[in-house]
Amino acid sequence: GESVGLHLPTLSVQEGDNSIINCAYSNSASDYFIWYKQESGKGPQFIIDIRSNMDKRQGQRVTVLLNKTVKHLSLQIAATQPGDSAVYFCAEKAAGNKLTFGGGTRVLVKP
Amino acid sequence: DAGVIQSPRHEVTEMGQEVTLRCKPISGHDYLFWYRQTMMRGLELLIYFNNNVPIDDSGMPEDRFSAKMPNASFSTLKIQPSEPRDSAVYFCASSLAKGLLNTEAFFGQGTRLTVV
């Protein structure tokens, strides 16, 4: 999938370091949030989700934080690996199960 | 399950021609979404269905675009006539609503459309 763009923010991180990707969402009525990872030539792949009644959720090497007050979502990747290089999207769902995506952040892992 | 299956993977067509993109959602999923991805606009939701019924088509750019879901296992997105600015990667995704709980959407590999 062509997920890169001239205006796509890029995060360069050293292998082994932690990565933090930020996302501002727009709809205060959104009650469900998802982080997706998209590698070149592929469709977005689910990483982790969080419901609006939670502030934090942890997965394997990933943590999502939700701050509803400022409508901010972040994804933390621990011990970033070369395989983590991809474009990361946050997505929000409001009523009706409509899933809306943010613009994406490219993560480049340097060896 | 093989996941969401889209066809074709690549399509090159001439301006003015009709293009039909196909999607088979994950069996049992009751939501189906069509997205378009471009460098300039990112991932845009075009239309989505619930139980084969179109719920929101506000993202469909023009009347040249139409989508159908004749049954729970098949959906099409048609562009007629196609224009060069329609060139993009088109993704289909499906999800399952578990009562009031939302669940993640699973994406297909996409169809890369090039209109020349």
PDB file of C-alpha atoms in Angstrom:
ATOM      1  CA  GLY A   1       0.000   0.000   0.000  1.00  0.00           C
ATOM      2  CA  GLU A   2       1.252   3.446  -0.846  1.00  0.00           C
ATOM      3  CA  SER A   3       1.204   4.843   2.664  1.00  0.00           C
ATOM      4  CA  VAL A   4       3.970   7.402   2.433  1.00  0.00           C
ATOM      5  CA  GLY A   5       3.527  10.986   1.545  1.00  0.00           C
ATOM      6  CA  LEU A   6       5.626  14.052   1.128  1.00  0.00           C
ATOM      7  CA  HIS A   7       4.066  15.459   4.277  1.00  0.00           C
ATOM      8  CA  LEU A   8       4.179  12.342   6.428  1.00  0.00           C
ATOM      9  CA  PRO A   9       5.934  13.026   9.756  1.00  0.00           C
ATOM     10  CA  THR A  10       8.883  10.748  10.344  1.00  0.00           C
ATOM     11  CA  LEU A  11      10.305   9.389  13.550  1.00  0.00           C
ATOM     12  CA  SER A  12      13.862   8.080  13.382  1.00  0.00           C
ATOM     13  CA  VAL A  13      14.835   5.854  16.263  1.00  0.00           C
ATOM     14  CA  GLN A  14      17.891   3.826  17.129  1.00  0.00           C
ATOM     15  CA  GLU A  15      17.400   0.083  17.307  1.00  0.00           C
ATOM     16  CA  GLY A  16      16.794  -0.883  20.901  1.00  0.00           C
ATOM     17  CA  ASP A  17      15.455   2.496  21.944  1.00  0.00           C
ATOM     18  CA  ASN A  18      11.838   3.175  22.808  1.00  0.00           C
ATOM     19  CA  SER A  19       9.559   4.900  20.300  1.00  0.00           C
ATOM     20  CA  ILE A  20       6.646   7.175  21.051  1.00  0.00           C
ATOM     21  CA  ILE A  21       4.161   8.011  18.330  1.00  0.00           C
ATOM     22  CA  ASN A  22       1.539  10.643  18.961  1.00  0.00           C
ATOM     23  CA  CYS A  23      -1.906  11.212  17.545  1.00  0.00           C
ATOM     24  CA  ALA A  24      -4.508  13.900  18.077  1.00  0.00           C
ATOM     25  CA  TYR A  25      -8.054  12.814  17.371  1.00  0.00           C
ATOM     26  CA  SER A  26     -10.918  15.052  16.491  1.00  0.00           C
ATOM     27  CA  ASN A  27     -14.198  13.612  17.705  1.00  0.00           C
ATOM     28  CA  SER A  28     -14.914  13.858  21.420  1.00  0.00           C
ATOM     29  CA  ALA A  29     -17.683  11.301  20.923  1.00  0.00           C
ATOM     30  CA  SER A  30     -15.235   8.628  19.770  1.00  0.00           C
ATOM     31  CA  ASP A  31     -15.290   5.707  22.166  1.00  0.00           C
ATOM     32  CA  TYR A  32     -12.829   3.288  20.648  1.00  0.00           C
ATOM     33  CA  PHE A  33      -9.326   3.778  19.320  1.00  0.00           C
ATOM     34  CA  ILE A  34      -6.979   1.575  17.370  1.00  0.00           C
ATOM     35  CA  TRP A  35      -3.350   1.706  16.305  1.00  0.00           C
ATOM     36  CA  TYR A  36      -2.459   0.171  12.972  1.00  0.00           C
ATOM     37  CA  LYS A  37       0.881  -0.591  11.378  1.00  0.00           C
ATOM     38  CA  GLN A  38       1.309  -0.517   7.617  1.00  0.00           C
ATOM     39  CA  GLU A  39       4.311  -1.956   5.855  1.00  0.00           C
ATOM     40  CA  SER A  40       5.101  -1.235   2.247  1.00  0.00           C
ATOM     41  CA  GLY A  41       2.803  -3.064  -0.134  1.00  0.00           C
ATOM     42  CA  LYS A  42       0.463  -4.284   2.569  1.00  0.00           C
ATOM     43  CA  GLY A  43      -2.772  -3.272   4.172  1.00  0.00           C
ATOM     44  CA  PRO A  44      -2.920  -1.776   7.672  1.00  0.00           C
ATOM     45  CA  GLN A  45      -2.417  -4.354  10.386  1.00  0.00           C
ATOM     46  CA  PHE A  46      -3.962  -4.144  13.846  1.00  0.00           C
ATOM     47  CA  ILE A  47      -1.532  -3.518  16.707  1.00  0.00           C
ATOM     48  CA  ILE A  48      -3.544  -2.603  19.785  1.00  0.00           C
ATOM     49  CA  ASP A  49      -6.819  -0.979  20.740  1.00  0.00           C
ATOM     50  CA  ILE A  50      -8.242   0.899  23.696  1.00  0.00           C
ATOM     51  CA  ARG A  51     -11.734   1.851  24.761  1.00  0.00           C
ATOM     52  CA  SER A  52     -12.617   5.298  26.006  1.00  0.00           C
ATOM     53  CA  ASN A  53     -13.206   4.087  29.559  1.00  0.00           C
ATOM     54  CA  MET A  54      -9.492   3.266  29.840  1.00  0.00           C
ATOM     55  CA  ASP A  55      -6.363   5.432  30.057  1.00  0.00           C
ATOM     56  CA  LYS A  56      -3.743   2.825  29.298  1.00  0.00           C
ATOM     57  CA  ARG A  57      -3.462  -0.570  27.756  1.00  0.00           C
ATOM     58  CA  GLN A  58      -0.421  -2.743  27.311  1.00  0.00           C
ATOM     59  CA  GLY A  59       0.384  -5.373  24.751  1.00  0.00           C
ATOM     60  CA  GLN A  60       3.538  -7.167  23.792  1.00  0.00           C
ATOM     61  CA  ARG A  61       6.194  -4.415  23.588  1.00  0.00           C
ATOM     62  CA  VAL A  62       3.493  -1.832  22.925  1.00  0.00           C
ATOM     63  CA  THR A  63       1.522   0.481  25.187  1.00  0.00           C
ATOM     64  CA  VAL A  64      -1.280   2.804  24.200  1.00  0.00           C
ATOM     65  CA  LEU A  65      -2.136   5.843  26.292  1.00  0.00           C
ATOM     66  CA  LEU A  66      -5.371   7.778  25.964  1.00  0.00           C
ATOM     67  CA  ASN A  67      -5.920  11.302  27.248  1.00  0.00           C
ATOM     68  CA  LYS A  68      -9.530  12.206  26.593  1.00  0.00           C
ATOM     69  CA  THR A  69      -9.170  15.656  28.108  1.00  0.00           C
ATOM     70  CA  VAL A  70      -6.928  16.826  25.303  1.00  0.00           C
ATOM     71  CA  LYS A  71      -8.036  14.200  22.757  1.00  0.00           C
ATOM     72  CA  HIS A  72      -4.602  12.691  22.493  1.00  0.00           C
ATOM     73  CA  LEU A  73      -3.490   9.141  21.852  1.00  0.00           C
ATOM     74  CA  SER A  74       0.029   7.760  21.930  1.00  0.00           C
ATOM     75  CA  LEU A  75       1.693   4.494  21.049  1.00  0.00           C
ATOM     76  CA  GLN A  76       4.864   3.457  22.811  1.00  0.00           C
ATOM     77  CA  ILE A  77       7.037   0.742  21.342  1.00  0.00           C
ATOM     78  CA  ALA A  78       9.629  -0.720  23.679  1.00  0.00           C
ATOM     79  CA  ALA A  79      13.028  -1.826  22.417  1.00  0.00           C
ATOM     80  CA  THR A  80      12.306  -0.862  18.821  1.00  0.00           C
ATOM     81  CA  GLN A  81      13.423  -3.420  16.250  1.00  0.00           C
ATOM     82  CA  PRO A  82      14.128  -3.144  12.505  1.00  0.00           C
ATOM     83  CA  GLY A  83      10.862  -4.949  11.849  1.00  0.00           C
ATOM     84  CA  ASP A  84       9.030  -2.059  13.484  1.00  0.00           C
ATOM     85  CA  SER A  85       9.907   0.211  10.562  1.00  0.00           C
ATOM     86  CA  ALA A  86       6.569   1.085   8.987  1.00  0.00           C
ATOM     87  CA  VAL A  87       3.892   3.742   8.901  1.00  0.00           C
ATOM     88  CA  TYR A  88       1.696   3.872  11.978  1.00  0.00           C
ATOM     89  CA  PHE A  89      -1.884   5.125  11.959  1.00  0.00           C
ATOM     90  CA  CYS A  90      -4.243   5.889  14.765  1.00  0.00           C
ATOM     91  CA  ALA A  91      -7.935   5.397  14.116  1.00  0.00           C
ATOM     92  CA  GLU A  92     -11.033   6.408  16.036  1.00  0.00           C
ATOM     93  CA  LYS A  93     -14.542   5.036  16.086  1.00  0.00           C
ATOM     94  CA  ALA A  94     -17.631   6.992  16.958  1.00  0.00           C
ATOM     95  CA  ALA A  95     -21.268   5.959  16.825  1.00  0.00           C
ATOM     96  CA  GLY A  96     -22.200   3.708  13.949  1.00  0.00           C
ATOM     97  CA  ASN A  97     -18.891   1.892  13.952  1.00  0.00           C
ATOM     98  CA  LYS A  98     -17.369   4.403  11.524  1.00  0.00           C
ATOM     99  CA  LEU A  99     -13.561   4.083  11.640  1.00  0.00           C
ATOM    100  CA  THR A 100     -11.638   7.260  10.777  1.00  0.00           C
ATOM    101  CA  PHE A 101      -7.864   7.330  10.336  1.00  0.00           C
ATOM    102  CA  GLY A 102      -5.264   9.918  11.194  1.00  0.00           C
ATOM    103  CA  GLY A 103      -2.546  10.980   8.758  1.00  0.00           C
ATOM    104  CA  GLY A 104       0.090   8.490   9.840  1.00  0.00           C
ATOM    105  CA  THR A 105       3.668   8.616  11.133  1.00  0.00           C
ATOM    106  CA  ARG A 106       6.592   6.914   9.483  1.00  0.00           C
ATOM    107  CA  VAL A 107       8.980   5.147  11.851  1.00  0.00           C
ATOM    108  CA  LEU A 108      12.509   4.471  10.644  1.00  0.00           C
ATOM    109  CA  VAL A 109      14.636   2.204  12.796  1.00  0.00           C
ATOM    110  CA  LYS A 110      18.366   2.777  12.464  1.00  0.00           C
ATOM    111  CA  PRO A 111      20.636  -0.204  13.106  1.00  0.00           C
TER     112      PRO A 111
ATOM    113  CA  ASP B   1      -9.695 -17.910   7.717  1.00  0.00           C
ATOM    114  CA  ALA B   2      -7.781 -16.384   4.816  1.00  0.00           C
ATOM    115  CA  GLY B   3      -8.561 -12.870   5.908  1.00  0.00           C
ATOM    116  CA  VAL B   4     -10.090 -10.162   3.762  1.00  0.00           C
ATOM    117  CA  ILE B   5      -9.523 -10.975   0.108  1.00  0.00           C
ATOM    118  CA  GLN B   6      -9.400  -8.302  -2.549  1.00  0.00           C
ATOM    119  CA  SER B   7      -9.093  -8.601  -6.288  1.00  0.00           C
ATOM    120  CA  PRO B   8      -7.415  -7.691  -8.441  1.00  0.00           C
ATOM    121  CA  ARG B   9      -4.184  -6.736  -6.651  1.00  0.00           C
ATOM    122  CA  HIS B  10      -3.244  -4.398  -9.467  1.00  0.00           C
ATOM    123  CA  GLU B  11      -5.359  -2.748 -12.130  1.00  0.00           C
ATOM    124  CA  VAL B  12      -4.218  -0.495 -14.943  1.00  0.00           C
ATOM    125  CA  THR B  13      -6.919   1.008 -17.076  1.00  0.00           C
ATOM    126  CA  GLU B  14      -7.441   3.810 -19.513  1.00  0.00           C
ATOM    127  CA  MET B  15      -9.309   6.934 -18.635  1.00  0.00           C
ATOM    128  CA  GLY B  16     -13.014   6.561 -19.315  1.00  0.00           C
ATOM    129  CA  GLN B  17     -13.112   2.827 -18.713  1.00  0.00           C
ATOM    130  CA  GLU B  18     -15.180   1.143 -16.049  1.00  0.00           C
ATOM    131  CA  VAL B  19     -13.295  -0.374 -13.132  1.00  0.00           C
ATOM    132  CA  THR B  20     -14.686  -2.897 -10.666  1.00  0.00           C
ATOM    133  CA  LEU B  21     -12.883  -3.764  -7.461  1.00  0.00           C
ATOM    134  CA  ARG B  22     -13.910  -6.804  -5.476  1.00  0.00           C
ATOM    135  CA  CYS B  23     -13.818  -7.774  -1.834  1.00  0.00           C
ATOM    136  CA  LYS B  24     -14.574 -10.865   0.191  1.00  0.00           C
ATOM    137  CA  PRO B  25     -14.792 -10.026   3.895  1.00  0.00           C
ATOM    138  CA  ILE B  26     -13.904 -12.357   6.737  1.00  0.00           C
ATOM    139  CA  SER B  27     -16.663 -14.876   7.224  1.00  0.00           C
ATOM    140  CA  GLY B  28     -19.049 -13.843   9.982  1.00  0.00           C
ATOM    141  CA  HIS B  29     -18.082 -10.183   9.981  1.00  0.00           C
ATOM    142  CA  ASP B  30     -21.030  -7.839   9.746  1.00  0.00           C
ATOM    143  CA  TYR B  31     -19.269  -4.595   8.846  1.00  0.00           C
ATOM    144  CA  LEU B  32     -17.482  -3.903   5.587  1.00  0.00           C
ATOM    145  CA  PHE B  33     -15.507  -0.769   4.785  1.00  0.00           C
ATOM    146  CA  TRP B  34     -14.037   0.621   1.570  1.00  0.00           C
ATOM    147  CA  TYR B  35     -11.057   2.978   1.923  1.00  0.00           C
ATOM    148  CA  ARG B  36      -8.917   4.842  -0.570  1.00  0.00           C
ATOM    149  CA  GLN B  37      -5.281   5.648   0.149  1.00  0.00           C
ATOM    150  CA  THR B  38      -3.251   8.296  -1.654  1.00  0.00           C
ATOM    151  CA  MET B  39      -0.062  10.120  -0.894  1.00  0.00           C
ATOM    152  CA  MET B  40      -1.826  13.426  -0.557  1.00  0.00           C
ATOM    153  CA  ARG B  41      -4.970  12.464   1.340  1.00  0.00           C
ATOM    154  CA  GLY B  42      -3.955   9.401   3.323  1.00  0.00           C
ATOM    155  CA  LEU B  43      -6.608   6.823   4.200  1.00  0.00           C
ATOM    156  CA  GLU B  44     -10.113   8.015   3.384  1.00  0.00           C
ATOM    157  CA  LEU B  45     -13.267   6.120   4.248  1.00  0.00           C
ATOM    158  CA  LEU B  46     -15.447   5.945   1.150  1.00  0.00           C
ATOM    159  CA  ILE B  47     -18.402   3.889   2.337  1.00  0.00           C
ATOM    160  CA  TYR B  48     -19.276   1.229   4.851  1.00  0.00           C
ATOM    161  CA  PHE B  49     -21.942  -1.432   5.166  1.00  0.00           C
ATOM    162  CA  ASN B  50     -23.584  -3.146   8.100  1.00  0.00           C
ATOM    163  CA  ASN B  51     -25.284  -6.455   7.385  1.00  0.00           C
ATOM    164  CA  ASN B  52     -25.028  -5.702   3.651  1.00  0.00           C
ATOM    165  CA  VAL B  53     -26.786  -2.346   3.992  1.00  0.00           C
ATOM    166  CA  PRO B  54     -24.894   0.873   3.175  1.00  0.00           C
ATOM    167  CA  ILE B  55     -24.737   2.965   6.336  1.00  0.00           C
ATOM    168  CA  ASP B  56     -22.612   5.939   5.380  1.00  0.00           C
ATOM    169  CA  ASP B  57     -21.518   6.801   1.850  1.00  0.00           C
ATOM    170  CA  SER B  58     -20.578  10.404   2.580  1.00  0.00           C
ATOM    171  CA  GLY B  59     -16.982   9.661   1.653  1.00  0.00           C
ATOM    172  CA  MET B  60     -17.791   8.605  -1.897  1.00  0.00           C
ATOM    173  CA  PRO B  61     -16.194  11.357  -3.956  1.00  0.00           C
ATOM    174  CA  GLU B  62     -18.547  11.543  -6.911  1.00  0.00           C
ATOM    175  CA  ASP B  63     -21.424   9.867  -8.650  1.00  0.00           C
ATOM    176  CA  ARG B  64     -18.861   8.022 -10.711  1.00  0.00           C
ATOM    177  CA  PHE B  65     -18.263   5.861  -7.640  1.00  0.00           C
ATOM    178  CA  SER B  66     -20.719   3.214  -6.521  1.00  0.00           C
ATOM    179  CA  ALA B  67     -20.538   0.295  -4.112  1.00  0.00           C
ATOM    180  CA  LYS B  68     -22.707  -2.730  -3.598  1.00  0.00           C
ATOM    181  CA  MET B  69     -22.879  -5.603  -1.178  1.00  0.00           C
ATOM    182  CA  PRO B  70     -25.277  -8.187  -2.634  1.00  0.00           C
ATOM    183  CA  ASN B  71     -24.553 -10.686   0.133  1.00  0.00           C
ATOM    184  CA  ALA B  72     -22.531 -11.111   3.306  1.00  0.00           C
ATOM    185  CA  SER B  73     -19.519 -12.525   1.500  1.00  0.00           C
ATOM    186  CA  PHE B  74     -19.040 -10.140  -1.398  1.00  0.00           C
ATOM    187  CA  SER B  75     -18.800  -6.441  -2.147  1.00  0.00           C
ATOM    188  CA  THR B  76     -17.824  -4.385  -5.164  1.00  0.00           C
ATOM    189  CA  LEU B  77     -16.625  -0.851  -5.674  1.00  0.00           C
ATOM    190  CA  LYS B  78     -17.183   0.454  -9.169  1.00  0.00           C
ATOM    191  CA  ILE B  79     -15.804   3.540 -10.849  1.00  0.00           C
ATOM    192  CA  GLN B  80     -17.387   4.604 -14.100  1.00  0.00           C
ATOM    193  CA  PRO B  81     -15.963   6.385 -15.948  1.00  0.00           C
ATOM    194  CA  SER B  82     -12.522   6.251 -14.379  1.00  0.00           C
ATOM    195  CA  GLU B  83     -10.207   9.281 -14.343  1.00  0.00           C
ATOM    196  CA  PRO B  84      -6.466   9.607 -13.692  1.00  0.00           C
ATOM    197  CA  ARG B  85      -7.138  11.247 -10.315  1.00  0.00           C
ATOM    198  CA  ASP B  86      -8.806   8.030  -9.195  1.00  0.00           C
ATOM    199  CA  SER B  87      -5.392   6.377  -9.150  1.00  0.00           C
ATOM    200  CA  ALA B  88      -4.835   5.130  -5.599  1.00  0.00           C
ATOM    201  CA  VAL B  89      -4.732   2.018  -3.478  1.00  0.00           C
ATOM    202  CA  TYR B  90      -8.208   0.877  -2.527  1.00  0.00           C
ATOM    203  CA  PHE B  91      -8.609  -1.134   0.647  1.00  0.00           C
ATOM    204  CA  CYS B  92     -11.477  -3.224   1.859  1.00  0.00           C
ATOM    205  CA  ALA B  93     -11.803  -4.024   5.567  1.00  0.00           C
ATOM    206  CA  SER B  94     -14.262  -5.958   7.681  1.00  0.00           C
ATOM    207  CA  SER B  95     -15.083  -6.111  11.367  1.00  0.00           C
ATOM    208  CA  LEU B  96     -17.432  -7.748  13.789  1.00  0.00           C
ATOM    209  CA  ALA B  97     -19.553  -5.750  16.195  1.00  0.00           C
ATOM    210  CA  LYS B  98     -19.951  -7.698  19.415  1.00  0.00           C
ATOM    211  CA  GLY B  99     -23.085  -6.128  20.755  1.00  0.00           C
ATOM    212  CA  LEU B 100     -22.185  -2.654  21.971  1.00  0.00           C
ATOM    213  CA  LEU B 101     -18.476  -3.341  21.840  1.00  0.00           C
ATOM    214  CA  ASN B 102     -16.435  -2.238  18.879  1.00  0.00           C
ATOM    215  CA  THR B 103     -13.737  -4.486  17.516  1.00  0.00           C
ATOM    216  CA  GLU B 104     -10.845  -3.882  15.191  1.00  0.00           C
ATOM    217  CA  ALA B 105     -11.209  -3.855  11.428  1.00  0.00           C
ATOM    218  CA  PHE B 106      -9.137  -6.298   9.393  1.00  0.00           C
ATOM    219  CA  PHE B 107      -7.796  -5.052   6.099  1.00  0.00           C
ATOM    220  CA  GLY B 108      -7.184  -6.740   2.795  1.00  0.00           C
ATOM    221  CA  GLN B 109      -3.982  -6.312   0.816  1.00  0.00           C
ATOM    222  CA  GLY B 110      -5.514  -3.606  -1.324  1.00  0.00           C
ATOM    223  CA  THR B 111      -5.982  -3.009  -5.030  1.00  0.00           C
ATOM    224  CA  ARG B 112      -3.535  -0.616  -6.633  1.00  0.00           C
ATOM    225  CA  LEU B 113      -5.435   1.221  -9.354  1.00  0.00           C
ATOM    226  CA  THR B 114      -3.674   3.207 -12.033  1.00  0.00           C
ATOM    227  CA  VAL B 115      -5.752   5.154 -14.527  1.00  0.00           C
ATOM    228  CA  VAL B 116      -3.760   6.391 -17.508  1.00  0.00           C
TER     229      VAL B 116
END
